[in-house]
PDB file of C-alpha atoms in Angstrom:
ATOM      1  CA  GLY A 297      14.919 -39.711   2.334  1.00  0.00           C
ATOM      2  CA  ALA A 298      16.572 -40.158  -1.030  1.00  0.00           C
ATOM      3  CA  GLY A 299      14.391 -40.028  -4.106  1.00  0.00           C
ATOM      4  CA  VAL A 300      14.686 -41.815  -7.416  1.00  0.00           C
ATOM      5  CA  SER A 301      18.074 -41.227  -9.002  1.00  0.00           C
ATOM      6  CA  GLN A 302      19.109 -41.630 -12.627  1.00  0.00           C
ATOM      7  CA  SER A 303      22.415 -41.600 -14.441  1.00  0.00           C
ATOM      8  CA  PRO A 304      23.789 -40.148 -16.546  1.00  0.00           C
ATOM      9  CA  SER A 305      21.854 -36.890 -16.514  1.00  0.00           C
ATOM     10  CA  ASN A 306      22.842 -36.252 -20.115  1.00  0.00           C
ATOM     11  CA  LYS A 307      24.031 -38.611 -22.827  1.00  0.00           C
ATOM     12  CA  VAL A 308      25.103 -37.715 -26.337  1.00  0.00           C
ATOM     13  CA  THR A 309      25.748 -40.575 -28.710  1.00  0.00           C
ATOM     14  CA  GLU A 310      26.189 -41.259 -32.380  1.00  0.00           C
ATOM     15  CA  LYS A 311      23.560 -42.977 -34.461  1.00  0.00           C
ATOM     16  CA  GLY A 312      24.028 -46.735 -34.395  1.00  0.00           C
ATOM     17  CA  LYS A 313      25.712 -46.896 -30.984  1.00  0.00           C
ATOM     18  CA  ASP A 314      24.246 -48.691 -27.968  1.00  0.00           C
ATOM     19  CA  VAL A 315      23.441 -46.799 -24.769  1.00  0.00           C
ATOM     20  CA  GLU A 316      22.616 -47.821 -21.209  1.00  0.00           C
ATOM     21  CA  LEU A 317      20.583 -45.693 -18.826  1.00  0.00           C
ATOM     22  CA  ARG A 318      20.470 -46.428 -15.119  1.00  0.00           C
ATOM     23  CA  CYS A 319      17.771 -45.972 -12.488  1.00  0.00           C
ATOM     24  CA  ASP A 320      17.979 -46.338  -8.701  1.00  0.00           C
ATOM     25  CA  PRO A 321      14.486 -46.474  -7.182  1.00  0.00           C
ATOM     26  CA  ILE A 322      13.449 -45.290  -3.759  1.00  0.00           C
ATOM     27  CA  SER A 323      14.515 -47.776  -1.124  1.00  0.00           C
ATOM     28  CA  GLY A 324      11.692 -50.185  -0.332  1.00  0.00           C
ATOM     29  CA  HIS A 325       9.825 -49.577  -3.592  1.00  0.00           C
ATOM     30  CA  THR A 326       9.305 -52.836  -5.412  1.00  0.00           C
ATOM     31  CA  ALA A 327       7.660 -51.404  -8.527  1.00  0.00           C
ATOM     32  CA  LEU A 328       9.763 -49.558 -11.121  1.00  0.00           C
ATOM     33  CA  TYR A 329       8.641 -47.842 -14.326  1.00  0.00           C
ATOM     34  CA  TRP A 330      10.326 -46.344 -17.365  1.00  0.00           C
ATOM     35  CA  TYR A 331       8.755 -43.545 -19.406  1.00  0.00           C
ATOM     36  CA  ARG A 332       9.950 -41.450 -22.318  1.00  0.00           C
ATOM     37  CA  GLN A 333       9.245 -37.759 -22.876  1.00  0.00           C
ATOM     38  CA  SER A 334       9.721 -36.312 -26.334  1.00  0.00           C
ATOM     39  CA  LEU A 335       8.492 -33.148 -28.015  1.00  0.00           C
ATOM     40  CA  GLY A 336       6.288 -34.883 -30.497  1.00  0.00           C
ATOM     41  CA  GLN A 337       4.887 -37.680 -28.325  1.00  0.00           C
ATOM     42  CA  GLY A 338       4.614 -36.221 -24.841  1.00  0.00           C
ATOM     43  CA  LEU A 339       5.122 -38.628 -21.958  1.00  0.00           C
ATOM     44  CA  GLU A 340       4.738 -42.293 -22.871  1.00  0.00           C
ATOM     45  CA  PHE A 341       5.040 -45.467 -20.873  1.00  0.00           C
ATOM     46  CA  LEU A 342       7.759 -47.959 -21.832  1.00  0.00           C
ATOM     47  CA  ILE A 343       7.998 -50.799 -19.299  1.00  0.00           C
ATOM     48  CA  TYR A 344       7.415 -51.641 -15.681  1.00  0.00           C
ATOM     49  CA  PHE A 345       8.717 -54.176 -13.172  1.00  0.00           C
ATOM     50  CA  GLN A 346       6.939 -55.443 -10.087  1.00  0.00           C
ATOM     51  CA  GLY A 347       8.909 -57.586  -7.673  1.00  0.00           C
ATOM     52  CA  ASN A 348       9.959 -60.876  -9.220  1.00  0.00           C
ATOM     53  CA  SER A 349       7.149 -60.946 -11.777  1.00  0.00           C
ATOM     54  CA  ALA A 350       7.860 -60.844 -15.491  1.00  0.00           C
ATOM     55  CA  PRO A 351       8.082 -57.203 -16.620  1.00  0.00           C
ATOM     56  CA  ASP A 352       5.316 -55.597 -18.622  1.00  0.00           C
ATOM     57  CA  LYS A 353       7.053 -54.588 -21.850  1.00  0.00           C
ATOM     58  CA  SER A 354       3.942 -53.461 -23.697  1.00  0.00           C
ATOM     59  CA  GLY A 355       5.163 -49.885 -24.183  1.00  0.00           C
ATOM     60  CA  LEU A 356       8.580 -50.622 -25.684  1.00  0.00           C
ATOM     61  CA  PRO A 357       8.607 -49.077 -29.186  1.00  0.00           C
ATOM     62  CA  SER A 358      10.856 -51.656 -30.849  1.00  0.00           C
ATOM     63  CA  ASP A 359      13.035 -54.663 -30.139  1.00  0.00           C
ATOM     64  CA  ARG A 360      16.039 -52.346 -29.957  1.00  0.00           C
ATOM     65  CA  PHE A 361      14.805 -51.395 -26.485  1.00  0.00           C
ATOM     66  CA  SER A 362      15.257 -53.673 -23.496  1.00  0.00           C
ATOM     67  CA  ALA A 363      15.408 -53.296 -19.748  1.00  0.00           C
ATOM     68  CA  GLU A 364      16.443 -55.374 -16.814  1.00  0.00           C
ATOM     69  CA  ARG A 365      16.241 -55.068 -13.095  1.00  0.00           C
ATOM     70  CA  THR A 366      18.896 -56.731 -11.006  1.00  0.00           C
ATOM     71  CA  GLY A 367      18.290 -57.823  -7.440  1.00  0.00           C
ATOM     72  CA  GLY A 368      14.881 -56.210  -7.419  1.00  0.00           C
ATOM     73  CA  SER A 369      16.397 -52.740  -7.175  1.00  0.00           C
ATOM     74  CA  VAL A 370      18.538 -50.997  -9.812  1.00  0.00           C
ATOM     75  CA  SER A 371      17.262 -51.034 -13.383  1.00  0.00           C
ATOM     76  CA  THR A 372      19.053 -50.491 -16.684  1.00  0.00           C
ATOM     77  CA  LEU A 373      17.339 -49.447 -19.903  1.00  0.00           C
ATOM     78  CA  THR A 374      19.353 -50.391 -22.983  1.00  0.00           C
ATOM     79  CA  ILE A 375      18.822 -48.987 -26.441  1.00  0.00           C
ATOM     80  CA  GLN A 376      20.689 -50.787 -29.198  1.00  0.00           C
ATOM     81  CA  ARG A 377      21.651 -49.263 -32.546  1.00  0.00           C
ATOM     82  CA  THR A 378      20.296 -45.856 -31.538  1.00  0.00           C
ATOM     83  CA  GLN A 379      18.353 -43.775 -34.039  1.00  0.00           C
ATOM     84  CA  GLN A 380      17.762 -40.032 -34.081  1.00  0.00           C
ATOM     85  CA  GLU A 381      14.107 -40.570 -33.188  1.00  0.00           C
ATOM     86  CA  ASP A 382      15.282 -42.116 -29.903  1.00  0.00           C
ATOM     87  CA  SER A 383      16.354 -38.648 -28.755  1.00  0.00           C
ATOM     88  CA  ALA A 384      14.208 -37.839 -25.708  1.00  0.00           C
ATOM     89  CA  VAL A 385      14.245 -37.566 -21.946  1.00  0.00           C
ATOM     90  CA  TYR A 386      13.992 -40.975 -20.323  1.00  0.00           C
ATOM     91  CA  LEU A 387      12.291 -40.897 -16.948  1.00  0.00           C
ATOM     92  CA  CYS A 388      12.251 -43.562 -14.295  1.00  0.00           C
ATOM     93  CA  ALA A 389       9.664 -43.832 -11.524  1.00  0.00           C
ATOM     94  CA  SER A 390       9.093 -46.124  -8.584  1.00  0.00           C
ATOM     95  CA  SER A 391       6.247 -46.939  -6.249  1.00  0.00           C
ATOM     96  CA  LEU A 392       5.334 -49.255  -3.456  1.00  0.00           C
ATOM     97  CA  GLY A 393       4.387 -52.666  -4.745  1.00  0.00           C
ATOM     98  CA  ASN A 394       1.439 -54.794  -3.844  1.00  0.00           C
ATOM     99  CA  THR A 395       0.136 -53.115  -0.723  1.00  0.00           C
ATOM    100  CA  SER A 396      -3.272 -53.992   0.634  1.00  0.00           C
ATOM    101  CA  GLY A 397      -4.910 -51.846  -1.990  1.00  0.00           C
ATOM    102  CA  GLY A 398      -2.890 -53.270  -4.834  1.00  0.00           C
ATOM    103  CA  LEU A 399      -0.126 -51.919  -7.032  1.00  0.00           C
ATOM    104  CA  ALA A 400      -2.414 -49.805  -9.176  1.00  0.00           C
ATOM    105  CA  TYR A 401      -3.388 -47.559  -6.252  1.00  0.00           C
ATOM    106  CA  ASN A 402       0.126 -46.490  -5.355  1.00  0.00           C
ATOM    107  CA  GLU A 403       1.664 -43.100  -6.064  1.00  0.00           C
ATOM    108  CA  GLN A 404       4.526 -42.996  -8.560  1.00  0.00           C
ATOM    109  CA  PHE A 405       7.620 -40.912  -7.801  1.00  0.00           C
ATOM    110  CA  PHE A 406       9.853 -39.802 -10.634  1.00  0.00           C
ATOM    111  CA  GLY A 407      13.563 -39.268 -11.014  1.00  0.00           C
ATOM    112  CA  PRO A 408      15.214 -36.285 -12.744  1.00  0.00           C
ATOM    113  CA  GLY A 409      15.551 -38.106 -16.067  1.00  0.00           C
ATOM    114  CA  THR A 410      18.308 -38.766 -18.573  1.00  0.00           C
ATOM    115  CA  ARG A 411      18.396 -36.541 -21.627  1.00  0.00           C
ATOM    116  CA  LEU A 412      19.497 -38.641 -24.598  1.00  0.00           C
ATOM    117  CA  THR A 413      20.646 -36.961 -27.792  1.00  0.00           C
ATOM    118  CA  VAL A 414      21.405 -39.110 -30.822  1.00  0.00           C
ATOM    119  CA  LEU A 415      23.458 -37.315 -33.466  1.00  0.00           C
TER     120      LEU A 415
ATOM    121  CA  LYS B  66      -8.870 -45.315 -27.108  1.00  0.00           C
ATOM    122  CA  GLN B  67      -8.171 -43.952 -23.634  1.00  0.00           C
ATOM    123  CA  GLU B  68      -7.006 -40.373 -23.689  1.00  0.00           C
ATOM    124  CA  VAL B  69      -6.139 -37.622 -21.244  1.00  0.00           C
ATOM    125  CA  THR B  70      -6.574 -34.009 -22.314  1.00  0.00           C
ATOM    126  CA  GLN B  71      -5.459 -30.806 -20.659  1.00  0.00           C
ATOM    127  CA  ILE B  72      -6.840 -27.440 -21.658  1.00  0.00           C
ATOM    128  CA  PRO B  73      -5.526 -24.794 -21.954  1.00  0.00           C
ATOM    129  CA  ALA B  74      -2.033 -25.673 -23.145  1.00  0.00           C
ATOM    130  CA  ALA B  75      -0.709 -22.446 -21.631  1.00  0.00           C
ATOM    131  CA  LEU B  76      -1.895 -19.981 -19.032  1.00  0.00           C
ATOM    132  CA  SER B  77      -0.544 -16.687 -17.718  1.00  0.00           C
ATOM    133  CA  VAL B  78      -1.862 -15.032 -14.562  1.00  0.00           C
ATOM    134  CA  PRO B  79      -0.772 -12.178 -12.309  1.00  0.00           C
ATOM    135  CA  GLU B  80       0.625 -13.007  -8.901  1.00  0.00           C
ATOM    136  CA  GLY B  81      -2.070 -13.505  -6.257  1.00  0.00           C
ATOM    137  CA  GLU B  82      -4.721 -14.775  -8.630  1.00  0.00           C
ATOM    138  CA  ASN B  83      -6.103 -18.290  -8.191  1.00  0.00           C
ATOM    139  CA  LEU B  84      -5.102 -20.873 -10.807  1.00  0.00           C
ATOM    140  CA  VAL B  85      -7.562 -23.364 -12.258  1.00  0.00           C
ATOM    141  CA  LEU B  86      -6.156 -26.202 -14.351  1.00  0.00           C
ATOM    142  CA  ASN B  87      -8.361 -28.692 -16.137  1.00  0.00           C
ATOM    143  CA  CYS B  88      -7.905 -32.348 -17.009  1.00  0.00           C
ATOM    144  CA  SER B  89     -10.382 -34.574 -18.825  1.00  0.00           C
ATOM    145  CA  PHE B  90     -10.249 -38.295 -19.530  1.00  0.00           C
ATOM    146  CA  THR B  91     -12.247 -40.517 -21.826  1.00  0.00           C
ATOM    147  CA  ASP B  92     -12.953 -43.538 -19.597  1.00  0.00           C
ATOM    148  CA  SER B  93     -14.448 -43.286 -16.106  1.00  0.00           C
ATOM    149  CA  ALA B  94     -13.052 -46.691 -15.061  1.00  0.00           C
ATOM    150  CA  ILE B  95      -9.907 -45.509 -13.329  1.00  0.00           C
ATOM    151  CA  TYR B  96      -7.824 -46.501 -10.334  1.00  0.00           C
ATOM    152  CA  ASN B  97      -6.597 -42.994  -9.629  1.00  0.00           C
ATOM    153  CA  LEU B  98      -5.424 -39.685 -11.043  1.00  0.00           C
ATOM    154  CA  GLN B  99      -2.158 -37.987 -10.224  1.00  0.00           C
ATOM    155  CA  TRP B 100      -1.137 -34.327 -10.686  1.00  0.00           C
ATOM    156  CA  PHE B 101       2.511 -33.493 -11.303  1.00  0.00           C
ATOM    157  CA  ARG B 102       4.598 -30.391 -11.655  1.00  0.00           C
ATOM    158  CA  GLN B 103       7.551 -30.198 -14.043  1.00  0.00           C
ATOM    159  CA  ASP B 104      10.113 -27.405 -14.040  1.00  0.00           C
ATOM    160  CA  PRO B 105      12.180 -26.811 -17.207  1.00  0.00           C
ATOM    161  CA  GLY B 106      14.842 -29.484 -17.653  1.00  0.00           C
ATOM    162  CA  LYS B 107      13.723 -31.343 -14.538  1.00  0.00           C
ATOM    163  CA  GLY B 108      11.829 -34.489 -13.685  1.00  0.00           C
ATOM    164  CA  LEU B 109       8.267 -34.716 -12.405  1.00  0.00           C
ATOM    165  CA  THR B 110       7.262 -33.776  -8.881  1.00  0.00           C
ATOM    166  CA  SER B 111       4.132 -35.481  -7.582  1.00  0.00           C
ATOM    167  CA  LEU B 112       1.648 -32.952  -6.202  1.00  0.00           C
ATOM    168  CA  LEU B 113      -1.498 -34.892  -5.407  1.00  0.00           C
ATOM    169  CA  LEU B 114      -2.893 -38.389  -5.893  1.00  0.00           C
ATOM    170  CA  ILE B 115      -6.671 -38.855  -5.936  1.00  0.00           C
ATOM    171  CA  GLN B 116      -8.019 -42.383  -5.684  1.00  0.00           C
ATOM    172  CA  SER B 117     -11.122 -43.249  -7.694  1.00  0.00           C
ATOM    173  CA  SER B 118     -13.192 -43.410  -4.500  1.00  0.00           C
ATOM    174  CA  GLN B 119     -12.264 -39.840  -3.515  1.00  0.00           C
ATOM    175  CA  ARG B 120     -13.821 -36.543  -4.581  1.00  0.00           C
ATOM    176  CA  GLU B 121     -10.911 -34.290  -3.693  1.00  0.00           C
ATOM    177  CA  GLN B 122      -7.483 -34.016  -2.159  1.00  0.00           C
ATOM    178  CA  THR B 123      -5.795 -31.031  -0.553  1.00  0.00           C
ATOM    179  CA  SER B 124      -2.209 -30.108   0.169  1.00  0.00           C
ATOM    180  CA  GLY B 125      -1.437 -26.592   1.329  1.00  0.00           C
ATOM    181  CA  ARG B 126      -2.538 -24.138  -1.377  1.00  0.00           C
ATOM    182  CA  LEU B 127      -3.360 -27.006  -3.738  1.00  0.00           C
ATOM    183  CA  ASN B 128      -6.743 -28.653  -4.080  1.00  0.00           C
ATOM    184  CA  ALA B 129      -7.647 -31.251  -6.673  1.00  0.00           C
ATOM    185  CA  SER B 130     -11.153 -32.462  -7.383  1.00  0.00           C
ATOM    186  CA  LEU B 131     -12.268 -35.570  -9.230  1.00  0.00           C
ATOM    187  CA  ASP B 132     -15.544 -36.224 -11.012  1.00  0.00           C
ATOM    188  CA  LYS B 133     -15.293 -39.690 -12.512  1.00  0.00           C
ATOM    189  CA  SER B 134     -18.731 -39.712 -14.074  1.00  0.00           C
ATOM    190  CA  SER B 135     -17.938 -36.682 -16.211  1.00  0.00           C
ATOM    191  CA  GLY B 136     -14.294 -37.665 -16.689  1.00  0.00           C
ATOM    192  CA  ARG B 137     -12.869 -34.507 -15.189  1.00  0.00           C
ATOM    193  CA  SER B 138     -10.360 -33.339 -12.631  1.00  0.00           C
ATOM    194  CA  THR B 139      -9.501 -29.791 -11.674  1.00  0.00           C
ATOM    195  CA  LEU B 140      -6.390 -28.570  -9.895  1.00  0.00           C
ATOM    196  CA  TYR B 141      -6.825 -25.330  -7.959  1.00  0.00           C
ATOM    197  CA  ILE B 142      -3.810 -23.356  -6.778  1.00  0.00           C
ATOM    198  CA  ALA B 143      -4.761 -20.564  -4.402  1.00  0.00           C
ATOM    199  CA  ALA B 144      -3.002 -17.199  -4.309  1.00  0.00           C
ATOM    200  CA  SER B 145      -0.509 -17.992  -7.050  1.00  0.00           C
ATOM    201  CA  GLN B 146       3.155 -17.013  -6.706  1.00  0.00           C
ATOM    202  CA  PRO B 147       5.913 -16.619  -9.320  1.00  0.00           C
ATOM    203  CA  GLY B 148       7.413 -19.855  -7.946  1.00  0.00           C
ATOM    204  CA  ASP B 149       4.311 -21.688  -9.159  1.00  0.00           C
ATOM    205  CA  SER B 150       5.437 -21.122 -12.752  1.00  0.00           C
ATOM    206  CA  ALA B 151       5.924 -24.571 -14.261  1.00  0.00           C
ATOM    207  CA  THR B 152       4.216 -27.144 -16.454  1.00  0.00           C
ATOM    208  CA  TYR B 153       1.456 -29.076 -14.709  1.00  0.00           C
ATOM    209  CA  LEU B 154       0.704 -32.599 -15.886  1.00  0.00           C
ATOM    210  CA  CYS B 155      -2.302 -34.761 -15.211  1.00  0.00           C
ATOM    211  CA  ALA B 156      -1.929 -38.557 -15.370  1.00  0.00           C
ATOM    212  CA  VAL B 157      -4.565 -41.272 -15.130  1.00  0.00           C
ATOM    213  CA  ARG B 158      -4.297 -44.939 -14.272  1.00  0.00           C
ATOM    214  CA  PHE B 159      -7.054 -46.605 -16.259  1.00  0.00           C
ATOM    215  CA  MET B 160      -8.565 -49.908 -15.186  1.00  0.00           C
ATOM    216  CA  THR B 161      -9.336 -51.238 -18.637  1.00  0.00           C
ATOM    217  CA  THR B 162      -5.939 -51.055 -20.185  1.00  0.00           C
ATOM    218  CA  ASP B 163      -3.390 -53.326 -21.692  1.00  0.00           C
ATOM    219  CA  SER B 164      -1.088 -52.342 -18.865  1.00  0.00           C
ATOM    220  CA  TRP B 165      -2.576 -51.260 -15.562  1.00  0.00           C
ATOM    221  CA  GLY B 166       0.890 -50.455 -14.278  1.00  0.00           C
ATOM    222  CA  LYS B 167       1.187 -47.390 -16.452  1.00  0.00           C
ATOM    223  CA  LEU B 168       0.111 -43.789 -16.110  1.00  0.00           C
ATOM    224  CA  GLN B 169      -1.485 -42.153 -19.142  1.00  0.00           C
ATOM    225  CA  PHE B 170      -0.406 -38.514 -19.314  1.00  0.00           C
ATOM    226  CA  GLY B 171      -1.988 -35.386 -20.671  1.00  0.00           C
ATOM    227  CA  ALA B 172       0.142 -32.948 -22.662  1.00  0.00           C
ATOM    228  CA  GLY B 173       0.321 -30.519 -19.762  1.00  0.00           C
ATOM    229  CA  THR B 174      -0.556 -26.890 -19.057  1.00  0.00           C
ATOM    230  CA  GLN B 175       2.333 -24.439 -19.020  1.00  0.00           C
ATOM    231  CA  VAL B 176       1.729 -21.843 -16.316  1.00  0.00           C
ATOM    232  CA  VAL B 177       3.416 -18.457 -15.950  1.00  0.00           C
ATOM    233  CA  VAL B 178       2.725 -16.351 -12.874  1.00  0.00           C
ATOM    234  CA  THR B 179       3.839 -12.763 -13.406  1.00  0.00           C
ATOM    235  CA  PRO B 180       5.006 -10.618 -10.463  1.00  0.00           C
TER     236      PRO B 180
END
C-alpha cells in the first residue's frame, strides 16, 4: 500500500518568509509525527498528534513553528518568518494509534522528507 | 539526560563480510528500539522494531539483538552486499521522557560495502 507522502520534496525560500510543509500519513494510522534532520543536530523530534487528543508540541524549537492536523489525517507544518538555521530536512512519520499494547509500542514509518533551504 | 550513541560513525567492509553495528542508550526503561536505514537524500526505511520484552528480531539477512540491562543493541547484517551501503540509524522510545511519543535517534553509522 501507499506509504507516508510529503510535499514539496524541496523548498527554497528567502529569510523572513513563511513556509508550509505537508504530510499525508499511511491510511488508517492515527498517530503522526514531525521530525527535523540537520547536519549539526541530527534527527530531532518536533511534534506529534494522536487521534483527537491535543498534540504534544514539546519538541518545537520556537513559537515560529506550528502544526495542525485536519480531519485526523493530513498534517501541515508551518514555519513563520523563516531563519537560515531552519534549513533542514523535515521528516514526517505515522504509526498505528492506541492498539492493545498502546501507542508507544507501535512502529513508526517515515516519509521521504522535505528539504528546506532558507537563503 | 537520555542519549543514544552509535559507534563507529563510519564503517567500510568488503562485499560478503558480515556487518556489526552498535547502538547504546543511557536508560534501560524503554518501550522499544527501532533500526532504520537511510540512503542519501532519502527518508528513513524501518528495518526492525524490537519491543522491550524481546531479546532479538530477525528479517532476512538482518538480525537485531537487545540487551536492556546493559543498554545495548546490535544490528547484524549477514553476507553484506554493495546495496547495503547506507546510513543506519538506531532510535529508542524511552519510558521516562517528557514525550513518550517520540523516538530518540543516534547519529548513525555510515556503511560502505565495497565490491
